[in-house]
Amino acid sequence: MEDSKHNVRLSKALSWLLRHNLHLVSEITKEPIDPTGFVDVEAVLEIPRFHGYKLHQVEEVVAKNDKQRFALRTHNGKLQIRANQGHTVKEIEPDLKKLEAPFEVETVIHGTYEKNWPNIQQRGLSRMKRNHIHFAKGLPGANSVISGMRQDCNLLIYVHLPSAIEAGFEFFESANGVILCPGDEQGFLPAKLFAKVVHKMK
């Protein structure tokens, strides 16, 4: 049980660093942020928040993460890690697959909460501080869907992908199967492109 809690804490710390605070790694390595989002694991472990963690623990968190939030690679002889999506760091351009065909992904769903609906209905979906609006390719647990929304979301917004692409919006798929859209210049996807909205019952 203690190992499980340890892994959760490390996973949350890695998300905090790799999605939002990569400059802390650059301060250690004295190198600019890599556009792919990969950083040396050794440098990560030098950051005070990660003191006490070991390399094998990082590898374990990546391997066991149910949403595949992270990826590892060996680059120039060093083990590196990155977040697969969810970045707020503007320099990051991970290797996303652009969806070219209108029906390339059958279902595109954004999970959110009822309290957000009035604002979404008026302004559309917002990427907030992130680089993209996040969508799932289906409901969690269905058809191997592992990431893209929280389990407790009680409002499901289905996007009509062909209409959205025809309207000029770009959609991408991350390495862990999350569908991403940067929105318009202000970071919004308008409500007119919603196919349907489902209010989940408790």
Coordinates of C-alpha atoms in Angstrom, one line a residue, residues 5 24 58 63 82 85-86 116 135 146 166 193:
K5 CA 0.9 5.9 -2.4
L24 CA 13.3 23.9 -13.5
V58 CA 10.5 6.6 -12.1
A63 CA 5.3 1.4 -16.7
R82 CA 8.3 13.4 -21.0
Q85 CA 0.1 15.5 -23.4
G86 CA -1.3 18.2 -21.1
N116 CA -19.1 24.5 -16.3
F135 CA -10.8 14.8 -25.8
I146 CA -7.5 4.8 -21.1
E166 CA -14.3 21.6 -42.3
L193 CA -19.6 22.1 -33.4

